[in-house]
CSV table of C-alpha atoms and ligand atoms in Angstrom, one decimal:
chain,number,residue,atom,x,y,z
P,1,UNK,CA,-0.4,-6.3,17.3
P,2,UNK,CA,2.1,-7.4,14.7
P,3,UNK,CA,4.3,-4.9,12.9
P,4,UNK,CA,4.1,-5.6,9.2
P,5,UNK,CA,6.0,-3.3,6.8
P,6,UNK,CA,5.0,-3.1,3.2
P,7,UNK,CA,6.0,-0.9,0.3
P,8,UNK,CA,5.9,-1.1,-3.5
P,9,UNK,CA,7.4,0.5,-6.5
P,10,UNK,CA,6.1,0.5,-10.1
P,11,UNK,CA,8.5,-1.2,-12.6
P,12,UNK,CA,8.3,1.7,-15.0
P,13,UNK,CA,12.1,2.4,-14.9
P,14,UNK,CA,15.1,2.2,-12.7
P,15,UNK,CA,14.8,3.8,-9.2
P,16,UNK,CA,16.1,7.3,-8.7
P,17,UNK,CA,17.2,9.6,-5.8
P,18,UNK,CA,13.6,10.7,-5.3
P,19,UNK,CA,12.7,7.1,-4.4
P,20,UNK,CA,15.8,6.9,-2.3
P,21,UNK,CA,15.2,9.8,0.0
P,22,UNK,CA,11.4,9.4,-0.1
P,23,UNK,CA,11.1,5.8,0.7
P,24,UNK,CA,14.1,3.5,0.2
P,25,UNK,CA,16.3,5.1,2.9
P,26,UNK,CA,13.4,4.7,5.4
P,27,UNK,CA,13.1,1.0,4.4
P,28,UNK,CA,16.8,0.5,5.1
P,29,UNK,CA,16.4,2.2,8.5
P,30,UNK,CA,13.4,0.0,9.4
P,31,UNK,CA,15.2,-3.1,8.2
P,32,UNK,CA,18.2,-2.3,10.4
P,33,UNK,CA,16.0,-1.5,13.4
P,34,UNK,CA,14.6,-4.9,13.0
P,35,UNK,CA,11.3,-4.1,14.8
P,36,UNK,CA,8.9,-6.0,12.5
P,37,UNK,CA,7.3,-9.4,12.1
P,38,UNK,CA,7.1,-9.3,8.3
P,39,UNK,CA,8.7,-7.0,5.7
P,40,UNK,CA,7.2,-7.1,2.2
P,41,UNK,CA,8.6,-5.2,-0.8
P,42,UNK,CA,6.4,-5.5,-3.8
P,43,UNK,CA,7.1,-4.8,-7.5
P,44,UNK,CA,3.8,-3.3,-8.6
P,45,UNK,CA,3.7,-4.4,-12.2
P,46,UNK,CA,-0.2,-4.7,-12.3
P,47,UNK,CA,-0.4,-1.1,-11.1
P,48,UNK,CA,2.2,0.0,-13.7
P,49,UNK,CA,0.1,-1.5,-16.4
P,50,UNK,CA,-2.9,0.7,-15.5
P,51,UNK,CA,-1.2,3.6,-17.4
P,52,UNK,CA,1.1,1.5,-19.5
P,53,UNK,CA,-1.3,-1.1,-21.0
P,54,UNK,CA,0.2,-0.8,-24.5
P,55,UNK,CA,3.8,-1.3,-23.4
P,56,UNK,CA,3.9,-4.6,-21.4
P,57,UNK,CA,7.5,-5.2,-22.5
P,58,UNK,CA,8.7,-2.0,-20.7
P,59,UNK,CA,7.1,-3.3,-17.4
P,60,UNK,CA,8.5,-6.8,-17.9
P,61,UNK,CA,12.0,-5.4,-18.5
P,62,UNK,CA,11.9,-3.2,-15.5
P,63,UNK,CA,11.0,-5.8,-12.9
P,64,UNK,CA,14.6,-6.9,-12.6
P,65,UNK,CA,15.9,-3.4,-12.9
P,66,UNK,CA,13.9,-2.4,-9.8
P,67,UNK,CA,14.9,-5.6,-8.0
P,68,UNK,CA,18.6,-4.9,-8.7
P,69,UNK,CA,18.1,-1.4,-7.3
P,70,UNK,CA,16.6,-2.9,-4.1
P,71,UNK,CA,19.6,-5.1,-3.6
P,72,UNK,CA,22.0,-2.3,-4.6
P,73,UNK,CA,20.8,0.0,-1.8
P,74,UNK,CA,21.2,-2.9,0.8
P,75,UNK,CA,17.7,-4.3,1.2
P,76,UNK,CA,18.5,-7.8,2.5
P,77,UNK,CA,16.7,-10.9,1.0
P,78,UNK,CA,17.2,-12.7,4.3
P,79,UNK,CA,15.1,-10.1,6.1
P,80,UNK,CA,12.7,-9.0,3.3
P,81,UNK,CA,10.1,-10.8,1.2
P,82,UNK,CA,10.3,-9.5,-2.4
P,83,UNK,CA,7.3,-10.3,-4.6
P,84,UNK,CA,5.7,-9.5,-8.0
P,85,UNK,CA,2.2,-8.0,-7.6
P,86,UNK,CA,0.5,-9.6,-10.6
P,87,UNK,CA,1.5,-13.1,-9.4
P,88,UNK,CA,-0.6,-12.9,-6.3
P,89,UNK,CA,-4.2,-13.9,-7.2
P,90,UNK,CA,-5.6,-12.8,-3.9
P,91,UNK,CA,-5.0,-9.1,-4.8
P,92,UNK,CA,-7.4,-8.6,-7.8
P,93,UNK,CA,-10.0,-10.6,-5.9
P,94,UNK,CA,-9.7,-8.4,-2.8
P,95,UNK,CA,-9.8,-5.3,-5.1
P,96,UNK,CA,-13.1,-6.5,-6.6
P,97,UNK,CA,-14.7,-6.7,-3.2
P,98,UNK,CA,-13.3,-3.4,-2.0
P,99,UNK,CA,-14.6,-1.7,-5.2
P,100,UNK,CA,-18.1,-2.0,-3.7
P,101,UNK,CA,-17.1,0.1,-0.7
P,102,UNK,CA,-15.9,3.1,-2.6
P,103,UNK,CA,-17.7,5.6,-4.9
P,104,UNK,CA,-16.5,6.7,-8.3
P,105,UNK,CA,-16.7,10.3,-7.1
P,106,UNK,CA,-14.4,9.5,-4.1
P,107,UNK,CA,-11.8,7.9,-6.4
P,108,UNK,CA,-11.7,10.9,-8.7
P,109,UNK,CA,-11.4,13.3,-5.7
P,110,UNK,CA,-8.0,11.7,-4.8
P,111,UNK,CA,-5.5,14.6,-5.2
P,112,UNK,CA,-2.6,12.4,-6.4
P,113,UNK,CA,-4.8,10.7,-8.9
P,114,UNK,CA,-6.1,14.1,-10.1
P,115,UNK,CA,-2.6,15.4,-10.7
P,116,UNK,CA,-1.5,12.2,-12.5
P,117,UNK,CA,-4.6,12.3,-14.7
P,118,UNK,CA,-3.5,15.7,-15.9
P,119,UNK,CA,0.1,14.7,-16.2
P,120,UNK,CA,-0.7,11.7,-18.3
P,121,UNK,CA,-3.1,13.5,-20.5
P,122,UNK,CA,-6.1,11.4,-19.4
P,123,UNK,CA,-8.1,14.6,-19.0
P,124,UNK,CA,-8.2,14.9,-22.8
P,125,UNK,CA,-11.7,13.8,-23.8
P,126,UNK,CA,-10.5,11.7,-26.7
P,127,UNK,CA,-8.0,9.8,-24.5
P,128,UNK,CA,-10.2,9.4,-21.4
P,129,UNK,CA,-9.3,7.9,-18.0
P,130,UNK,CA,-8.6,4.1,-18.0
P,131,UNK,CA,-11.0,2.5,-15.4
P,132,UNK,CA,-8.0,0.5,-14.1
P,133,UNK,CA,-6.1,3.7,-13.5
P,134,UNK,CA,-8.8,5.5,-11.6
P,135,UNK,CA,-9.1,2.3,-9.6
P,136,UNK,CA,-5.5,1.9,-8.6
P,137,UNK,CA,-5.9,3.4,-5.1
P,138,UNK,CA,-8.3,0.5,-4.4
P,139,UNK,CA,-5.9,-2.1,-5.7
P,140,UNK,CA,-3.2,-0.5,-3.6
P,141,UNK,CA,-5.6,-1.0,-0.6
P,142,UNK,CA,-5.7,-4.6,-1.5
P,143,UNK,CA,-1.9,-4.8,-1.6
P,144,UNK,CA,-1.6,-3.3,1.8
P,145,UNK,CA,-4.5,-5.2,3.6
P,146,UNK,CA,-3.6,-8.5,2.0
P,147,UNK,CA,-0.6,-8.6,4.3
P,148,UNK,CA,-2.3,-6.7,7.2
P,149,UNK,CA,0.5,-4.2,6.8
P,150,UNK,CA,0.4,-1.3,9.3
P,151,UNK,CA,3.7,0.4,8.5
P,152,UNK,CA,4.1,1.9,5.0
P,153,UNK,CA,7.3,3.9,4.3
P,154,UNK,CA,6.4,6.2,1.4
P,155,UNK,CA,6.7,9.6,-0.2
P,156,UNK,CA,4.1,12.2,0.5
P,157,UNK,CA,2.3,11.6,-2.8
P,158,UNK,CA,1.1,8.3,-1.4
P,159,UNK,CA,-0.7,9.8,1.7
P,160,UNK,CA,-4.1,10.0,-0.2
P,161,UNK,CA,-3.7,6.3,-1.1
P,162,UNK,CA,-3.2,5.4,2.5
P,163,UNK,CA,-6.2,7.5,3.6
P,164,UNK,CA,-8.3,5.6,1.0
P,165,UNK,CA,-7.0,2.3,2.4
P,166,UNK,CA,-7.9,3.3,5.9
P,167,UNK,CA,-11.4,4.2,4.7
P,168,UNK,CA,-11.8,0.8,3.1
P,169,UNK,CA,-10.6,-1.0,6.2
P,170,UNK,CA,-13.1,0.9,8.4
P,171,UNK,CA,-16.0,0.3,6.0
P,172,UNK,CA,-15.1,-3.4,5.7
P,173,UNK,CA,-14.7,-4.0,9.4
P,174,UNK,CA,-18.0,-2.1,10.1
P,175,UNK,CA,-20.1,-3.8,7.5
P,176,UNK,CA,-18.8,-7.3,7.9
P,177,UNK,CA,-18.5,-7.0,11.7
P,178,UNK,CA,-15.1,-8.5,12.0
P,179,UNK,CA,-11.9,-6.8,12.9
P,180,UNK,CA,-10.0,-8.6,10.1
P,181,UNK,CA,-8.4,-5.7,8.3
P,182,UNK,CA,-5.8,-3.5,9.9
P,183,UNK,CA,-5.4,0.2,9.6
P,184,UNK,CA,-2.0,1.4,8.2
P,185,UNK,CA,0.1,4.5,8.8
P,186,UNK,CA,2.7,6.1,6.6
P,187,UNK,CA,6.3,6.5,7.6
P,188,UNK,CA,7.4,9.7,5.9
P,189,UNK,CA,11.0,10.7,5.5
P,190,UNK,CA,12.6,12.4,8.5
P,191,UNK,CA,13.5,15.5,6.4
P,192,UNK,CA,10.7,17.4,4.8
P,193,UNK,CA,12.6,18.2,1.6
P,194,UNK,CA,12.6,14.5,0.9
P,195,UNK,CA,8.7,14.2,1.0
P,196,UNK,CA,8.5,15.0,-2.7
P,197,UNK,CA,11.9,15.5,-4.2
P,198,UNK,CA,11.7,17.7,-7.3
P,199,UNK,CA,13.2,16.7,-10.6
P,200,UNK,CA,16.4,18.1,-12.1
P,201,UNK,CA,14.2,20.4,-14.2
P,202,UNK,CA,12.7,22.0,-11.0
P,203,UNK,CA,9.0,22.4,-10.4
P,204,UNK,CA,7.5,18.9,-10.6
P,205,UNK,CA,8.3,15.8,-8.6
P,206,UNK,CA,11.2,13.7,-9.7
P,207,UNK,CA,9.4,10.8,-11.5
P,208,UNK,CA,10.4,8.0,-13.8
P,209,UNK,CA,7.5,8.8,-16.1
P,210,UNK,CA,8.6,12.4,-16.5
P,211,UNK,CA,12.3,11.7,-17.2
P,212,UNK,CA,13.7,14.3,-14.8
P,213,UNK,CA,15.6,11.9,-12.7
P,214,UNK,CA,19.1,11.1,-11.3
P,215,UNK,CA,19.0,7.3,-11.2
P,216,UNK,CA,20.7,5.4,-8.5
P,217,UNK,CA,22.6,3.4,-11.2
P,218,UNK,CA,23.7,6.5,-13.2
P,219,UNK,CA,27.5,6.5,-13.9
P,220,UNK,CA,29.5,9.4,-12.4
P,221,UNK,CA,29.8,11.4,-15.6
P,222,UNK,CA,26.0,11.2,-16.1
P,223,UNK,CA,25.3,12.3,-12.6
P,224,UNK,CA,27.7,15.3,-13.0
P,225,UNK,CA,26.0,16.3,-16.2
P,226,UNK,CA,22.6,16.1,-14.7
P,227,UNK,CA,23.6,18.2,-11.7
P,228,UNK,CA,25.1,20.8,-14.0
P,229,UNK,CA,21.9,21.0,-15.9
P,230,UNK,CA,19.9,22.1,-12.8
P,231,UNK,CA,18.5,25.5,-13.6
P,232,UNK,CA,19.5,28.5,-11.4
P,233,UNK,CA,18.2,32.1,-11.3
P,234,UNK,CA,20.7,34.2,-13.3
P,235,UNK,CA,22.6,36.7,-11.1
P,236,UNK,CA,26.1,38.0,-10.6
P,237,UNK,CA,28.1,36.2,-7.8
P,238,UNK,CA,28.0,39.2,-5.5
P,239,UNK,CA,24.2,39.2,-5.5
P,240,UNK,CA,22.3,37.3,-2.7
P,241,UNK,CA,21.3,33.8,-3.7
P,242,UNK,CA,17.7,32.7,-3.4
P,243,UNK,CA,16.9,29.5,-1.5
P,244,UNK,CA,13.2,29.3,-2.4
P,245,UNK,CA,12.6,26.5,-5.0
P,246,UNK,CA,16.3,26.2,-5.3
P,247,UNK,CA,16.7,22.6,-6.6
P,248,UNK,CA,20.4,22.3,-5.7
P,249,UNK,CA,19.7,23.3,-2.1
P,250,UNK,CA,16.7,21.0,-1.9
P,251,UNK,CA,19.1,18.1,-2.9
P,252,UNK,CA,21.6,19.3,-0.3
P,253,UNK,CA,18.9,19.3,2.3
P,254,UNK,CA,18.2,15.7,1.4
P,255,UNK,CA,21.8,14.5,1.2
P,256,UNK,CA,24.4,16.8,2.8
P,257,UNK,CA,25.7,15.9,6.2
P,258,UNK,CA,28.2,17.7,8.5
P,259,UNK,CA,30.7,15.2,7.3
P,260,UNK,CA,30.2,16.3,3.7
P,261,UNK,CA,31.2,19.8,4.8
P,262,UNK,CA,34.3,18.5,6.6
P,263,UNK,CA,35.3,16.6,3.4
P,264,UNK,CA,34.4,19.0,0.6
P,265,UNK,CA,33.5,22.5,2.0
P,266,UNK,CA,35.3,23.1,5.2
P,267,UNK,CA,34.7,26.9,5.1
P,268,UNK,CA,31.3,26.0,6.5
P,269,UNK,CA,30.4,23.6,9.3
P,270,UNK,CA,27.0,22.7,8.1
P,271,UNK,CA,24.2,23.4,5.6
P,272,UNK,CA,22.6,26.1,7.8
P,273,UNK,CA,25.9,28.1,7.7
P,274,UNK,CA,26.2,27.7,4.0
P,275,UNK,CA,22.6,28.8,3.5
P,276,UNK,CA,23.2,32.0,5.5
P,277,UNK,CA,26.4,32.8,3.5
P,278,UNK,CA,24.6,32.0,0.2
P,279,UNK,CA,21.8,34.4,0.8
P,280,UNK,CA,24.2,37.1,1.7
P,281,UNK,CA,25.8,36.9,-1.7
P,282,UNK,CA,29.3,36.0,-2.9
P,283,UNK,CA,28.7,32.3,-3.6
P,284,UNK,CA,28.1,31.2,-7.2
P,285,UNK,CA,25.7,28.4,-8.2
P,286,UNK,CA,28.6,26.6,-9.9
P,287,UNK,CA,30.3,26.2,-6.5
P,288,UNK,CA,27.1,24.9,-5.0
P,289,UNK,CA,26.6,22.4,-7.8
P,290,UNK,CA,30.3,21.2,-7.5
P,291,UNK,CA,29.8,20.6,-3.8
P,292,UNK,CA,26.4,18.8,-4.5
P,293,UNK,CA,28.1,16.7,-7.1
P,294,UNK,CA,30.7,15.5,-4.6
P,295,UNK,CA,28.0,14.7,-2.0
P,296,UNK,CA,25.8,12.8,-4.4
P,297,UNK,CA,28.7,10.9,-6.0
P,298,UNK,CA,29.8,9.7,-2.5
P,299,UNK,CA,26.2,8.5,-1.7
P,300,UNK,CA,25.7,6.7,-5.0
P,301,UNK,CA,29.1,5.1,-5.5
P,302,UNK,CA,28.6,2.1,-3.1
P,303,UNK,CA,25.1,1.6,-4.5
P,304,UNK,CA,26.3,1.4,-8.1
P,305,UNK,CA,29.1,-0.9,-7.1
P,306,UNK,CA,26.8,-3.3,-5.2
P,307,UNK,CA,24.4,-3.2,-8.2
P,308,UNK,CA,27.3,-4.3,-10.5
P,309,UNK,CA,27.9,-7.3,-8.2
P,310,UNK,CA,24.3,-8.4,-8.4
P,311,UNK,CA,24.2,-7.8,-12.2
P,312,UNK,CA,26.8,-10.6,-12.4
P,313,UNK,CA,24.5,-13.0,-10.5
P,314,UNK,CA,21.2,-12.4,-12.2
P,315,UNK,CA,19.9,-16.0,-11.8
P,316,UNK,CA,20.3,-15.7,-8.0
P,317,UNK,CA,18.4,-12.4,-8.2
P,318,UNK,CA,15.5,-14.1,-10.0
P,319,UNK,CA,15.5,-16.9,-7.5
P,320,UNK,CA,15.1,-14.4,-4.6
P,321,UNK,CA,12.2,-12.8,-6.3
P,322,UNK,CA,10.6,-16.2,-7.1
P,323,UNK,CA,10.9,-17.5,-3.6
P,324,UNK,CA,9.5,-14.3,-2.1
P,325,UNK,CA,6.6,-14.3,-4.5
P,326,UNK,CA,5.7,-17.9,-3.5
P,327,UNK,CA,5.7,-16.9,0.2
P,328,UNK,CA,3.6,-13.8,-0.6
P,329,UNK,CA,1.0,-15.9,-2.4
P,330,UNK,CA,0.5,-17.9,0.7
P,331,UNK,CA,0.3,-14.9,3.0
P,332,UNK,CA,-2.2,-13.0,0.9
P,333,UNK,CA,-4.3,-16.1,0.3
P,334,UNK,CA,-4.7,-16.5,4.1
P,335,UNK,CA,-6.2,-12.9,4.3
P,336,UNK,CA,-8.4,-13.6,1.3
P,337,UNK,CA,-9.8,-16.6,3.1
P,338,UNK,CA,-10.7,-14.6,6.2
P,339,UNK,CA,-12.2,-11.9,4.1
P,340,UNK,CA,-14.4,-14.3,2.2
P,341,UNK,CA,-15.5,-15.9,5.4
P,342,UNK,CA,-16.4,-12.5,6.9
P,343,UNK,CA,-18.4,-11.8,3.7
P,344,UNK,CA,-20.2,-15.1,3.9
P,345,UNK,CA,-19.0,-16.1,0.5
P,346,UNK,CA,-17.0,-19.2,1.5
P,347,UNK,CA,-19.7,-21.6,0.4
P,348,UNK,CA,-17.8,-24.9,0.4
P,349,UNK,CA,-15.1,-24.2,3.1
P,350,UNK,CA,-17.2,-26.0,5.7
P,351,UNK,CA,-20.6,-27.6,6.0
P,352,UNK,CA,-22.5,-24.6,7.3
P,353,UNK,CA,-23.8,-23.5,3.9
P,354,UNK,CA,-25.0,-27.0,3.1
P,355,UNK,CA,-26.6,-27.4,6.5
P,356,UNK,CA,-28.4,-24.1,6.4
P,357,UNK,CA,-30.0,-25.0,3.0
P,358,UNK,CA,-30.9,-28.5,4.2
P,359,UNK,CA,-32.6,-27.0,7.3
P,360,UNK,CA,-34.5,-24.5,5.2
P,361,UNK,CA,-35.8,-27.0,2.7
P,362,UNK,CA,-36.3,-30.1,4.9
J,401,LIG,P1,5.9,6.6,-12.0
J,401,LIG,O1,6.2,7.9,-12.7
J,401,LIG,O2,5.8,5.4,-12.8
J,401,LIG,O3,4.6,6.7,-11.1
J,401,LIG,P2,7.5,7.2,-9.7
J,401,LIG,O4,8.9,7.8,-10.0
J,401,LIG,O5,6.4,8.2,-9.3
J,401,LIG,O6,7.1,6.4,-11.0
J,401,LIG,P3,6.6,5.2,-7.9
J,401,LIG,O7,7.0,3.7,-8.3
J,401,LIG,O8,5.2,5.6,-8.3
J,401,LIG,O9,7.7,6.1,-8.6
J,401,LIG,O10,6.9,5.5,-6.4
J,401,LIG,C1,7.5,4.5,-5.5
J,401,LIG,C2,7.7,5.2,-4.1
J,401,LIG,O11,8.7,6.2,-4.2
J,401,LIG,C3,6.5,5.8,-3.5
J,401,LIG,O12,6.5,5.6,-2.1
J,401,LIG,C4,6.6,7.3,-3.8
J,401,LIG,O13,6.0,8.1,-2.8
J,401,LIG,C5,8.1,7.4,-3.7
J,401,LIG,N1,8.6,8.5,-4.6
J,401,LIG,C6,8.5,8.5,-5.9
J,401,LIG,N2,9.0,9.7,-6.4
J,401,LIG,C7,9.4,10.4,-5.3
J,401,LIG,C8,10.0,11.7,-5.2
J,401,LIG,N3,10.3,12.5,-6.2
J,401,LIG,N4,10.2,12.2,-3.9
J,401,LIG,C9,9.9,11.4,-2.8
J,401,LIG,N5,9.4,10.2,-2.9
J,401,LIG,C10,9.1,9.7,-4.1
J,402,LIG,MG1,4.3,7.3,-9.0
């Protein structure tokens, strides 16, 4: 079996550290391991439009922002096919056929969709749920299966989408009696605190649409300000610190290494030691945020610098995306052809349709 990696991001804004620890860092790891036959990274503009129908310019503007973030973190155009979702005509066509394999009730039971419906106010009777939005897990199944992708590095919020995709694959292969479509599995981050990184306001997931993000491209002063704005439980320094739901410590879980301690906090060898000391009391949250700021600044500096280099070469960036999109059109069209053949709706591909009818009526 081939190893085909696929992931996508919605061009609703620049990418942030939640994307980085949840999915981007795993993409870099997979890219460097090199154990794949095809590696597709898609900019999911059509999906972004399902809840941004009235602001197409925002989506258009963010396509290149996301592309710059990809290049900035070190995704390599020589190894990866970058493409724009809406430019692949096979995808909406596959979506249309898959829609017959899924019930409306099943779509609305999807826990991520349920959360997002509330978050976006679509549960308000006057607003209602856009059909395209409720349907996006099916269109995501089309994205994945169009490339026969089996390895999907994503954050935990995407797990229900992959389950939906596997259900569609099984139904399709069972009904049409061909093992054409391939089941996918998620690659979740190696560290559990990265599954669903919270926003700087605590509580909810860091998300472009909520505006609680530290962006990969943020300037040093902005990063510092955002880290200082992270809420902490009021207490005197002597009192024990609480780790539960402590956003600064969740970020440290995601970013701090033993080297960070050597460089910026040599009283402690590693995060486990710091956590023990923190819960005993005597360490203020200001100290923790200062350390966190150093750690995150170190991680984001080379990313920001590489982004600036690509910002100077924007025409090359567009060319990379265009070439990748053309290749992705070809790849996804091949799968669509197989799908239509399996569904017996490939009327003029060969003479069998004509011959059957001639036999019937002659
Ligand atoms: P939007 O608010 O427009 O949905 P988003 O910030 O949720 O944007 P997506 O483009 O939906 O970002 O997600 C892209 C990828 O990044 C997905 O694999 C998703 O699981 C992952 N991801 C997004 N936010 C986080 C987060 N806070 N923690 C971990 N992974 C995340
Ligand atoms: Mg999202």
